[in-house]
Amino acid sequence: NTVADGVKLKLTCPTAPGQNTALCASAPQKSGVRRTPSLRLIGTCPAPAQGSSDITALYNARYGAPVAGERVFVQAFLFQDGWESSRVTFTALVPAAA
């Protein structure tokens, strides 16, 4: 989503992800990048509101706000009692402001 004060990064969550859902992300990449770059932990998934979790603050605190035309990579996984679930990777191209 784009808004007047920048880009909003949200993950669709049909159910609450739980407090053990960790998120990793990469710095903004060039639009042509398709292979997942190096990712760093940015925090745990916030509680969803109206079906999506807003991860903008987590991402921006680590990498700053991405700009139009850049690609963002995010991975989510469950981490509990020292065990990790399979990671799910999401990627999106930041749209130009409308």
PDB file of N, CA and C in Angstrom:
ATOM      1  N   ASN A   1       0.832  -1.196   0.000  1.00  0.00           N
ATOM      2  CA  ASN A   1       0.000   0.000   0.000  1.00  0.00           C
ATOM      3  C   ASN A   1       0.867   1.246   0.000  1.00  0.00           C
ATOM      4  N   THR A   2       0.480   2.273  -0.748  1.00  0.00           N
ATOM      5  CA  THR A   2       1.163   3.554  -0.673  1.00  0.00           C
ATOM      6  C   THR A   2       0.230   4.533  -0.003  1.00  0.00           C
ATOM      7  N   VAL A   3       0.796   5.385   0.801  1.00  0.00           N
ATOM      8  CA  VAL A   3       0.035   6.412   1.508  1.00  0.00           C
ATOM      9  C   VAL A   3       0.811   7.712   1.404  1.00  0.00           C
ATOM     10  N   ALA A   4       0.215   8.792   1.838  1.00  0.00           N
ATOM     11  CA  ALA A   4       0.845  10.103   1.718  1.00  0.00           C
ATOM     12  C   ALA A   4       2.216  10.158   2.377  1.00  0.00           C
ATOM     13  N   ASP A   5       2.402   9.449   3.494  1.00  0.00           N
ATOM     14  CA  ASP A   5       3.677   9.517   4.206  1.00  0.00           C
ATOM     15  C   ASP A   5       4.618   8.366   3.877  1.00  0.00           C
ATOM     16  N   GLY A   6       4.388   7.645   2.797  1.00  0.00           N
ATOM     17  CA  GLY A   6       5.284   6.573   2.386  1.00  0.00           C
ATOM     18  C   GLY A   6       4.556   5.283   2.085  1.00  0.00           C
ATOM     19  N   VAL A   7       5.306   4.206   2.052  1.00  0.00           N
ATOM     20  CA  VAL A   7       4.788   2.887   1.709  1.00  0.00           C
ATOM     21  C   VAL A   7       4.439   2.136   2.982  1.00  0.00           C
ATOM     22  N   LYS A   8       3.312   1.447   2.987  1.00  0.00           N
ATOM     23  CA  LYS A   8       2.918   0.572   4.087  1.00  0.00           C
ATOM     24  C   LYS A   8       3.226  -0.859   3.670  1.00  0.00           C
ATOM     25  N   LEU A   9       3.921  -1.595   4.509  1.00  0.00           N
ATOM     26  CA  LEU A   9       4.219  -2.997   4.257  1.00  0.00           C
ATOM     27  C   LEU A   9       3.314  -3.832   5.145  1.00  0.00           C
ATOM     28  N   LYS A  10       2.494  -4.676   4.522  1.00  0.00           N
ATOM     29  CA  LYS A  10       1.544  -5.492   5.271  1.00  0.00           C
ATOM     30  C   LYS A  10       1.592  -6.927   4.770  1.00  0.00           C
ATOM     31  N   LEU A  11       1.400  -7.864   5.715  1.00  0.00           N
ATOM     32  CA  LEU A  11       1.287  -9.279   5.385  1.00  0.00           C
ATOM     33  C   LEU A  11      -0.140  -9.711   5.651  1.00  0.00           C
ATOM     34  N   THR A  12      -0.762 -10.359   4.691  1.00  0.00           N
ATOM     35  CA  THR A  12      -2.109 -10.864   4.870  1.00  0.00           C
ATOM     36  C   THR A  12      -2.075 -12.029   5.848  1.00  0.00           C
ATOM     37  N   CYS A  13      -2.950 -11.986   6.842  1.00  0.00           N
ATOM     38  CA  CYS A  13      -3.005 -13.014   7.880  1.00  0.00           C
ATOM     39  C   CYS A  13      -4.448 -13.471   8.049  1.00  0.00           C
ATOM     40  N   PRO A  14      -4.812 -14.624   7.481  1.00  0.00           N
ATOM     41  CA  PRO A  14      -6.182 -15.104   7.641  1.00  0.00           C
ATOM     42  C   PRO A  14      -6.500 -15.443   9.100  1.00  0.00           C
ATOM     43  N   THR A  15      -5.473 -15.806   9.891  1.00  0.00           N
ATOM     44  CA  THR A  15      -5.622 -16.043  11.323  1.00  0.00           C
ATOM     45  C   THR A  15      -4.472 -15.345  12.038  1.00  0.00           C
ATOM     46  N   ALA A  16      -4.567 -15.209  13.350  1.00  0.00           N
ATOM     47  CA  ALA A  16      -3.502 -14.572  14.122  1.00  0.00           C
ATOM     48  C   ALA A  16      -2.225 -15.399  14.008  1.00  0.00           C
ATOM     49  N   PRO A  17      -1.092 -14.763  13.659  1.00  0.00           N
ATOM     50  CA  PRO A  17       0.150 -15.512  13.466  1.00  0.00           C
ATOM     51  C   PRO A  17       0.775 -16.026  14.757  1.00  0.00           C
ATOM     52  N   GLY A  18       0.392 -15.480  15.892  1.00  0.00           N
ATOM     53  CA  GLY A  18       0.963 -15.914  17.161  1.00  0.00           C
ATOM     54  C   GLY A  18       2.247 -15.176  17.475  1.00  0.00           C
ATOM     55  N   GLN A  19       2.582 -15.138  18.741  1.00  0.00           N
ATOM     56  CA  GLN A  19       3.732 -14.345  19.167  1.00  0.00           C
ATOM     57  C   GLN A  19       5.077 -14.982  18.833  1.00  0.00           C
ATOM     58  N   ASN A  20       5.094 -16.224  18.357  1.00  0.00           N
ATOM     59  CA  ASN A  20       6.346 -16.883  17.998  1.00  0.00           C
ATOM     60  C   ASN A  20       6.631 -16.857  16.506  1.00  0.00           C
ATOM     61  N   THR A  21       5.912 -16.036  15.754  1.00  0.00           N
ATOM     62  CA  THR A  21       6.152 -15.922  14.326  1.00  0.00           C
ATOM     63  C   THR A  21       7.198 -14.837  14.095  1.00  0.00           C
ATOM     64  N   ALA A  22       8.372 -15.267  13.653  1.00  0.00           N
ATOM     65  CA  ALA A  22       9.485 -14.345  13.432  1.00  0.00           C
ATOM     66  C   ALA A  22       9.489 -13.871  11.985  1.00  0.00           C
ATOM     67  N   LEU A  23      10.033 -12.685  11.781  1.00  0.00           N
ATOM     68  CA  LEU A  23      10.133 -12.100  10.443  1.00  0.00           C
ATOM     69  C   LEU A  23      11.583 -11.721  10.145  1.00  0.00           C
ATOM     70  N   CYS A  24      12.026 -12.082   8.962  1.00  0.00           N
ATOM     71  CA  CYS A  24      13.332 -11.665   8.455  1.00  0.00           C
ATOM     72  C   CYS A  24      13.079 -10.877   7.180  1.00  0.00           C
ATOM     73  N   ALA A  25      13.970  -9.958   6.860  1.00  0.00           N
ATOM     74  CA  ALA A  25      13.808  -9.160   5.642  1.00  0.00           C
ATOM     75  C   ALA A  25      15.173  -8.779   5.087  1.00  0.00           C
ATOM     76  N   SER A  26      15.161  -8.334   3.856  1.00  0.00           N
ATOM     77  CA  SER A  26      16.382  -7.842   3.213  1.00  0.00           C
ATOM     78  C   SER A  26      16.273  -6.335   3.047  1.00  0.00           C
ATOM     79  N   ALA A  27      17.411  -5.721   2.848  1.00  0.00           N
ATOM     80  CA  ALA A  27      17.412  -4.312   2.473  1.00  0.00           C
ATOM     81  C   ALA A  27      16.712  -4.202   1.119  1.00  0.00           C
ATOM     82  N   PRO A  28      16.168  -3.041   0.769  1.00  0.00           N
ATOM     83  CA  PRO A  28      15.533  -2.893  -0.543  1.00  0.00           C
ATOM     84  C   PRO A  28      16.508  -3.254  -1.664  1.00  0.00           C
ATOM     85  N   GLN A  29      16.000  -3.954  -2.660  1.00  0.00           N
ATOM     86  CA  GLN A  29      16.804  -4.419  -3.785  1.00  0.00           C
ATOM     87  C   GLN A  29      16.365  -3.736  -5.075  1.00  0.00           C
ATOM     88  N   LYS A  30      17.183  -3.847  -6.114  1.00  0.00           N
ATOM     89  CA  LYS A  30      16.787  -3.353  -7.435  1.00  0.00           C
ATOM     90  C   LYS A  30      15.604  -4.190  -7.915  1.00  0.00           C
ATOM     91  N   SER A  31      14.779  -3.611  -8.748  1.00  0.00           N
ATOM     92  CA  SER A  31      13.547  -4.277  -9.185  1.00  0.00           C
ATOM     93  C   SER A  31      13.792  -5.598  -9.901  1.00  0.00           C
ATOM     94  N   GLY A  32      14.933  -5.763 -10.546  1.00  0.00           N
ATOM     95  CA  GLY A  32      15.214  -6.977 -11.302  1.00  0.00           C
ATOM     96  C   GLY A  32      15.672  -8.157 -10.472  1.00  0.00           C
ATOM     97  N   VAL A  33      15.946  -7.960  -9.205  1.00  0.00           N
ATOM     98  CA  VAL A  33      16.420  -9.049  -8.346  1.00  0.00           C
ATOM     99  C   VAL A  33      15.284 -10.046  -8.136  1.00  0.00           C
ATOM    100  N   ARG A  34      15.555 -11.316  -8.391  1.00  0.00           N
ATOM    101  CA  ARG A  34      14.538 -12.360  -8.225  1.00  0.00           C
ATOM    102  C   ARG A  34      14.953 -13.387  -7.176  1.00  0.00           C
ATOM    103  N   ARG A  35      16.245 -13.529  -6.971  1.00  0.00           N
ATOM    104  CA  ARG A  35      16.754 -14.489  -5.992  1.00  0.00           C
ATOM    105  C   ARG A  35      16.769 -13.841  -4.615  1.00  0.00           C
ATOM    106  N   THR A  36      16.320 -14.582  -3.609  1.00  0.00           N
ATOM    107  CA  THR A  36      16.255 -14.043  -2.255  1.00  0.00           C
ATOM    108  C   THR A  36      17.654 -13.681  -1.766  1.00  0.00           C
ATOM    109  N   PRO A  37      17.862 -12.403  -1.414  1.00  0.00           N
ATOM    110  CA  PRO A  37      19.171 -11.973  -0.911  1.00  0.00           C
ATOM    111  C   PRO A  37      19.339 -12.347   0.565  1.00  0.00           C
ATOM    112  N   SER A  38      20.425 -11.943   1.149  1.00  0.00           N
ATOM    113  CA  SER A  38      20.672 -12.172   2.570  1.00  0.00           C
ATOM    114  C   SER A  38      19.588 -11.478   3.394  1.00  0.00           C
ATOM    115  N   LEU A  39      19.050 -12.201   4.361  1.00  0.00           N
ATOM    116  CA  LEU A  39      17.967 -11.679   5.191  1.00  0.00           C
ATOM    117  C   LEU A  39      18.422 -11.556   6.641  1.00  0.00           C
ATOM    118  N   ARG A  40      17.868 -10.580   7.342  1.00  0.00           N
ATOM    119  CA  ARG A  40      18.171 -10.360   8.755  1.00  0.00           C
ATOM    120  C   ARG A  40      16.867 -10.315   9.546  1.00  0.00           C
ATOM    121  N   LEU A  41      16.924 -10.765  10.786  1.00  0.00           N
ATOM    122  CA  LEU A  41      15.758 -10.746  11.656  1.00  0.00           C
ATOM    123  C   LEU A  41      15.328  -9.304  11.923  1.00  0.00           C
ATOM    124  N   ILE A  42      14.030  -9.022  11.736  1.00  0.00           N
ATOM    125  CA  ILE A  42      13.523  -7.674  12.028  1.00  0.00           C
ATOM    126  C   ILE A  42      12.558  -7.661  13.209  1.00  0.00           C
ATOM    127  N   GLY A  43      12.121  -8.837  13.673  1.00  0.00           N
ATOM    128  CA  GLY A  43      11.236  -8.890  14.837  1.00  0.00           C
ATOM    129  C   GLY A  43      10.189  -9.976  14.711  1.00  0.00           C
ATOM    130  N   THR A  44       9.185  -9.894  15.584  1.00  0.00           N
ATOM    131  CA  THR A  44       8.079 -10.848  15.532  1.00  0.00           C
ATOM    132  C   THR A  44       6.878 -10.182  14.873  1.00  0.00           C
ATOM    133  N   CYS A  45       6.057 -11.001  14.265  1.00  0.00           N
ATOM    134  CA  CYS A  45       4.907 -10.505  13.517  1.00  0.00           C
ATOM    135  C   CYS A  45       3.895  -9.842  14.460  1.00  0.00           C
ATOM    136  N   PRO A  46       3.538  -8.589  14.171  1.00  0.00           N
ATOM    137  CA  PRO A  46       2.535  -7.913  14.997  1.00  0.00           C
ATOM    138  C   PRO A  46       1.152  -8.551  14.827  1.00  0.00           C
ATOM    139  N   ALA A  47       0.305  -8.364  15.823  1.00  0.00           N
ATOM    140  CA  ALA A  47      -1.070  -8.873  15.747  1.00  0.00           C
ATOM    141  C   ALA A  47      -1.772  -8.259  14.538  1.00  0.00           C
ATOM    142  N   PRO A  48      -2.535  -9.055  13.810  1.00  0.00           N
ATOM    143  CA  PRO A  48      -3.225  -8.525  12.640  1.00  0.00           C
ATOM    144  C   PRO A  48      -4.418  -7.645  13.008  1.00  0.00           C
ATOM    145  N   ALA A  49      -4.700  -6.707  12.141  1.00  0.00           N
ATOM    146  CA  ALA A  49      -5.890  -5.860  12.251  1.00  0.00           C
ATOM    147  C   ALA A  49      -6.577  -5.921  10.894  1.00  0.00           C
ATOM    148  N   GLN A  50      -7.810  -6.284  10.878  1.00  0.00           N
ATOM    149  CA  GLN A  50      -8.603  -6.379   9.647  1.00  0.00           C
ATOM    150  C   GLN A  50      -7.935  -7.289   8.614  1.00  0.00           C
ATOM    151  N   GLY A  51      -7.375  -8.404   9.089  1.00  0.00           N
ATOM    152  CA  GLY A  51      -6.841  -9.408   8.181  1.00  0.00           C
ATOM    153  C   GLY A  51      -5.410  -9.224   7.717  1.00  0.00           C
ATOM    154  N   SER A  52      -4.688  -8.224   8.222  1.00  0.00           N
ATOM    155  CA  SER A  52      -3.292  -8.063   7.826  1.00  0.00           C
ATOM    156  C   SER A  52      -2.456  -7.488   8.965  1.00  0.00           C
ATOM    157  N   SER A  53      -1.181  -7.879   8.975  1.00  0.00           N
ATOM    158  CA  SER A  53      -0.233  -7.374   9.969  1.00  0.00           C
ATOM    159  C   SER A  53       0.622  -6.296   9.324  1.00  0.00           C
ATOM    160  N   ASP A  54       0.661  -5.139   9.936  1.00  0.00           N
ATOM    161  CA  ASP A  54       1.451  -4.025   9.428  1.00  0.00           C
ATOM    162  C   ASP A  54       2.883  -4.165   9.936  1.00  0.00           C
ATOM    163  N   ILE A  55       3.815  -4.454   9.033  1.00  0.00           N
ATOM    164  CA  ILE A  55       5.212  -4.632   9.410  1.00  0.00           C
ATOM    165  C   ILE A  55       6.071  -3.429   9.023  1.00  0.00           C
ATOM    166  N   THR A  56       5.436  -2.333   8.665  1.00  0.00           N
ATOM    167  CA  THR A  56       6.147  -1.130   8.213  1.00  0.00           C
ATOM    168  C   THR A  56       7.169  -0.651   9.230  1.00  0.00           C
ATOM    169  N   ALA A  57       6.767  -0.520  10.492  1.00  0.00           N
ATOM    170  CA  ALA A  57       7.679   0.009  11.520  1.00  0.00           C
ATOM    171  C   ALA A  57       8.881  -0.910  11.713  1.00  0.00           C
ATOM    172  N   LEU A  58       8.655  -2.231  11.725  1.00  0.00           N
ATOM    173  CA  LEU A  58       9.758  -3.178  11.875  1.00  0.00           C
ATOM    174  C   LEU A  58      10.748  -3.044  10.722  1.00  0.00           C
ATOM    175  N   TYR A  59      10.224  -3.000   9.499  1.00  0.00           N
ATOM    176  CA  TYR A  59      11.077  -2.917   8.318  1.00  0.00           C
ATOM    177  C   TYR A  59      11.834  -1.588   8.289  1.00  0.00           C
ATOM    178  N   ASN A  60      11.115  -0.497   8.478  1.00  0.00           N
ATOM    179  CA  ASN A  60      11.745   0.828   8.397  1.00  0.00           C
ATOM    180  C   ASN A  60      12.788   1.048   9.482  1.00  0.00           C
ATOM    181  N   ALA A  61      12.589   0.455  10.665  1.00  0.00           N
ATOM    182  CA  ALA A  61      13.566   0.596  11.743  1.00  0.00           C
ATOM    183  C   ALA A  61      14.896  -0.057  11.365  1.00  0.00           C
ATOM    184  N   ARG A  62      14.835  -1.117  10.595  1.00  0.00           N
ATOM    185  CA  ARG A  62      16.058  -1.841  10.205  1.00  0.00           C
ATOM    186  C   ARG A  62      16.686  -1.276   8.935  1.00  0.00           C
ATOM    187  N   TYR A  63      15.865  -0.986   7.913  1.00  0.00           N
ATOM    188  CA  TYR A  63      16.391  -0.637   6.597  1.00  0.00           C
ATOM    189  C   TYR A  63      15.980   0.735   6.069  1.00  0.00           C
ATOM    190  N   GLY A  64      15.085   1.419   6.730  1.00  0.00           N
ATOM    191  CA  GLY A  64      14.558   2.669   6.184  1.00  0.00           C
ATOM    192  C   GLY A  64      13.442   2.359   5.206  1.00  0.00           C
ATOM    193  N   ALA A  65      12.716   3.371   4.826  1.00  0.00           N
ATOM    194  CA  ALA A  65      11.565   3.183   3.933  1.00  0.00           C
ATOM    195  C   ALA A  65      12.028   2.894   2.506  1.00  0.00           C
ATOM    196  N   PRO A  66      11.496   1.836   1.890  1.00  0.00           N
ATOM    197  CA  PRO A  66      11.821   1.573   0.490  1.00  0.00           C
ATOM    198  C   PRO A  66      11.138   2.602  -0.404  1.00  0.00           C
ATOM    199  N   VAL A  67      11.716   2.823  -1.576  1.00  0.00           N
ATOM    200  CA  VAL A  67      11.142   3.794  -2.509  1.00  0.00           C
ATOM    201  C   VAL A  67      10.571   3.071  -3.724  1.00  0.00           C
ATOM    202  N   ALA A  68       9.769   3.784  -4.488  1.00  0.00           N
ATOM    203  CA  ALA A  68       9.126   3.218  -5.677  1.00  0.00           C
ATOM    204  C   ALA A  68      10.154   2.565  -6.594  1.00  0.00           C
ATOM    205  N   GLY A  69       9.820   1.377  -7.062  1.00  0.00           N
ATOM    206  CA  GLY A  69      10.677   0.654  -7.987  1.00  0.00           C
ATOM    207  C   GLY A  69      11.619  -0.335  -7.322  1.00  0.00           C
ATOM    208  N   GLU A  70      11.740  -0.293  -5.999  1.00  0.00           N
ATOM    209  CA  GLU A  70      12.603  -1.237  -5.304  1.00  0.00           C
ATOM    210  C   GLU A  70      11.812  -2.503  -4.950  1.00  0.00           C
ATOM    211  N   ARG A  71      12.533  -3.606  -4.787  1.00  0.00           N
ATOM    212  CA  ARG A  71      11.915  -4.877  -4.429  1.00  0.00           C
ATOM    213  C   ARG A  71      12.234  -5.185  -2.967  1.00  0.00           C
ATOM    214  N   VAL A  72      11.220  -5.683  -2.257  1.00  0.00           N
ATOM    215  CA  VAL A  72      11.354  -6.023  -0.843  1.00  0.00           C
ATOM    216  C   VAL A  72      11.134  -7.531  -0.680  1.00  0.00           C
ATOM    217  N   PHE A  73      11.989  -8.165   0.117  1.00  0.00           N
ATOM    218  CA  PHE A  73      11.859  -9.586   0.445  1.00  0.00           C
ATOM    219  C   PHE A  73      11.623  -9.724   1.943  1.00  0.00           C
ATOM    220  N   VAL A  74      10.649 -10.561   2.316  1.00  0.00           N
ATOM    221  CA  VAL A  74      10.334 -10.831   3.722  1.00  0.00           C
ATOM    222  C   VAL A  74      10.099 -12.334   3.865  1.00  0.00           C
ATOM    223  N   GLN A  75      10.608 -12.908   4.963  1.00  0.00           N
ATOM    224  CA  GLN A  75      10.342 -14.306   5.277  1.00  0.00           C
ATOM    225  C   GLN A  75       9.669 -14.384   6.638  1.00  0.00           C
ATOM    226  N   ALA A  76       8.727 -15.294   6.759  1.00  0.00           N
ATOM    227  CA  ALA A  76       8.046 -15.545   8.032  1.00  0.00           C
ATOM    228  C   ALA A  76       8.232 -17.010   8.396  1.00  0.00           C
ATOM    229  N   PHE A  77       8.426 -17.262   9.686  1.00  0.00           N
ATOM    230  CA  PHE A  77       8.552 -18.633  10.160  1.00  0.00           C
ATOM    231  C   PHE A  77       8.219 -18.688  11.641  1.00  0.00           C
ATOM    232  N   LEU A  78       7.822 -19.863  12.082  1.00  0.00           N
ATOM    233  CA  LEU A  78       7.487 -20.083  13.481  1.00  0.00           C
ATOM    234  C   LEU A  78       8.751 -20.528  14.200  1.00  0.00           C
ATOM    235  N   PHE A  79       9.041 -19.906  15.337  1.00  0.00           N
ATOM    236  CA  PHE A  79      10.213 -20.243  16.132  1.00  0.00           C
ATOM    237  C   PHE A  79       9.755 -20.522  17.553  1.00  0.00           C
ATOM    238  N   GLN A  80       9.928 -21.760  17.987  1.00  0.00           N
ATOM    239  CA  GLN A  80       9.446 -22.124  19.321  1.00  0.00           C
ATOM    240  C   GLN A  80      10.313 -23.232  19.903  1.00  0.00           C
ATOM    241  N   ASP A  81      10.695 -23.059  21.148  1.00  0.00           N
ATOM    242  CA  ASP A  81      11.493 -24.046  21.877  1.00  0.00           C
ATOM    243  C   ASP A  81      12.756 -24.450  21.113  1.00  0.00           C
ATOM    244  N   GLY A  82      13.386 -23.498  20.434  1.00  0.00           N
ATOM    245  CA  GLY A  82      14.617 -23.760  19.707  1.00  0.00           C
ATOM    246  C   GLY A  82      14.435 -24.378  18.334  1.00  0.00           C
ATOM    247  N   TRP A  83      13.200 -24.552  17.889  1.00  0.00           N
ATOM    248  CA  TRP A  83      12.915 -25.156  16.590  1.00  0.00           C
ATOM    249  C   TRP A  83      12.306 -24.125  15.647  1.00  0.00           C
ATOM    250  N   GLU A  84      12.648 -24.255  14.386  1.00  0.00           N
ATOM    251  CA  GLU A  84      12.097 -23.382  13.337  1.00  0.00           C
ATOM    252  C   GLU A  84      11.229 -24.196  12.396  1.00  0.00           C
ATOM    253  N   SER A  85      10.119 -23.590  11.967  1.00  0.00           N
ATOM    254  CA  SER A  85       9.292 -24.204  10.928  1.00  0.00           C
ATOM    255  C   SER A  85       9.903 -23.860   9.570  1.00  0.00           C
ATOM    256  N   SER A  86       9.306 -24.370   8.529  1.00  0.00           N
ATOM    257  CA  SER A  86       9.721 -23.978   7.179  1.00  0.00           C
ATOM    258  C   SER A  86       9.475 -22.483   7.012  1.00  0.00           C
ATOM    259  N   ARG A  87      10.314 -21.843   6.237  1.00  0.00           N
ATOM    260  CA  ARG A  87      10.172 -20.408   6.013  1.00  0.00           C
ATOM    261  C   ARG A  87       9.319 -20.149   4.771  1.00  0.00           C
ATOM    262  N   VAL A  88       8.484 -19.140   4.869  1.00  0.00           N
ATOM    263  CA  VAL A  88       7.659 -18.714   3.744  1.00  0.00           C
ATOM    264  C   VAL A  88       8.192 -17.360   3.298  1.00  0.00           C
ATOM    265  N   THR A  89       8.533 -17.249   2.021  1.00  0.00           N
ATOM    266  CA  THR A  89       9.118 -16.016   1.493  1.00  0.00           C
ATOM    267  C   THR A  89       8.090 -15.223   0.706  1.00  0.00           C
ATOM    268  N   PHE A  90       8.069 -13.924   0.946  1.00  0.00           N
ATOM    269  CA  PHE A  90       7.201 -12.993   0.230  1.00  0.00           C
ATOM    270  C   PHE A  90       8.088 -11.959  -0.432  1.00  0.00           C
ATOM    271  N   THR A  91       7.723 -11.536  -1.620  1.00  0.00           N
ATOM    272  CA  THR A  91       8.443 -10.457  -2.286  1.00  0.00           C
ATOM    273  C   THR A  91       7.434  -9.557  -2.986  1.00  0.00           C
ATOM    274  N   ALA A  92       7.771  -8.282  -3.047  1.00  0.00           N
ATOM    275  CA  ALA A  92       6.887  -7.329  -3.710  1.00  0.00           C
ATOM    276  C   ALA A  92       7.710  -6.177  -4.255  1.00  0.00           C
ATOM    277  N   LEU A  93       7.224  -5.617  -5.335  1.00  0.00           N
ATOM    278  CA  LEU A  93       7.816  -4.437  -5.943  1.00  0.00           C
ATOM    279  C   LEU A  93       7.076  -3.229  -5.391  1.00  0.00           C
ATOM    280  N   VAL A  94       7.805  -2.252  -4.891  1.00  0.00           N
ATOM    281  CA  VAL A  94       7.180  -1.049  -4.325  1.00  0.00           C
ATOM    282  C   VAL A  94       6.575  -0.240  -5.471  1.00  0.00           C
ATOM    283  N   PRO A  95       5.259   0.004  -5.439  1.00  0.00           N
ATOM    284  CA  PRO A  95       4.602   0.742  -6.528  1.00  0.00           C
ATOM    285  C   PRO A  95       4.898   2.233  -6.473  1.00  0.00           C
ATOM    286  N   ALA A  96       4.721   2.881  -7.600  1.00  0.00           N
ATOM    287  CA  ALA A  96       4.844   4.343  -7.654  1.00  0.00           C
ATOM    288  C   ALA A  96       3.630   4.955  -6.958  1.00  0.00           C
ATOM    289  N   ALA A  97       3.825   6.102  -6.355  1.00  0.00           N
ATOM    290  CA  ALA A  97       2.712   6.788  -5.685  1.00  0.00           C
ATOM    291  C   ALA A  97       1.622   7.113  -6.694  1.00  0.00           C
ATOM    292  N   ALA A  98       0.395   6.933  -6.244  1.00  0.00           N
ATOM    293  CA  ALA A  98      -0.751   7.190  -7.158  1.00  0.00           C
ATOM    294  C   ALA A  98      -1.109   8.650  -7.188  1.00  0.00           C
TER     295      ALA A  98
END
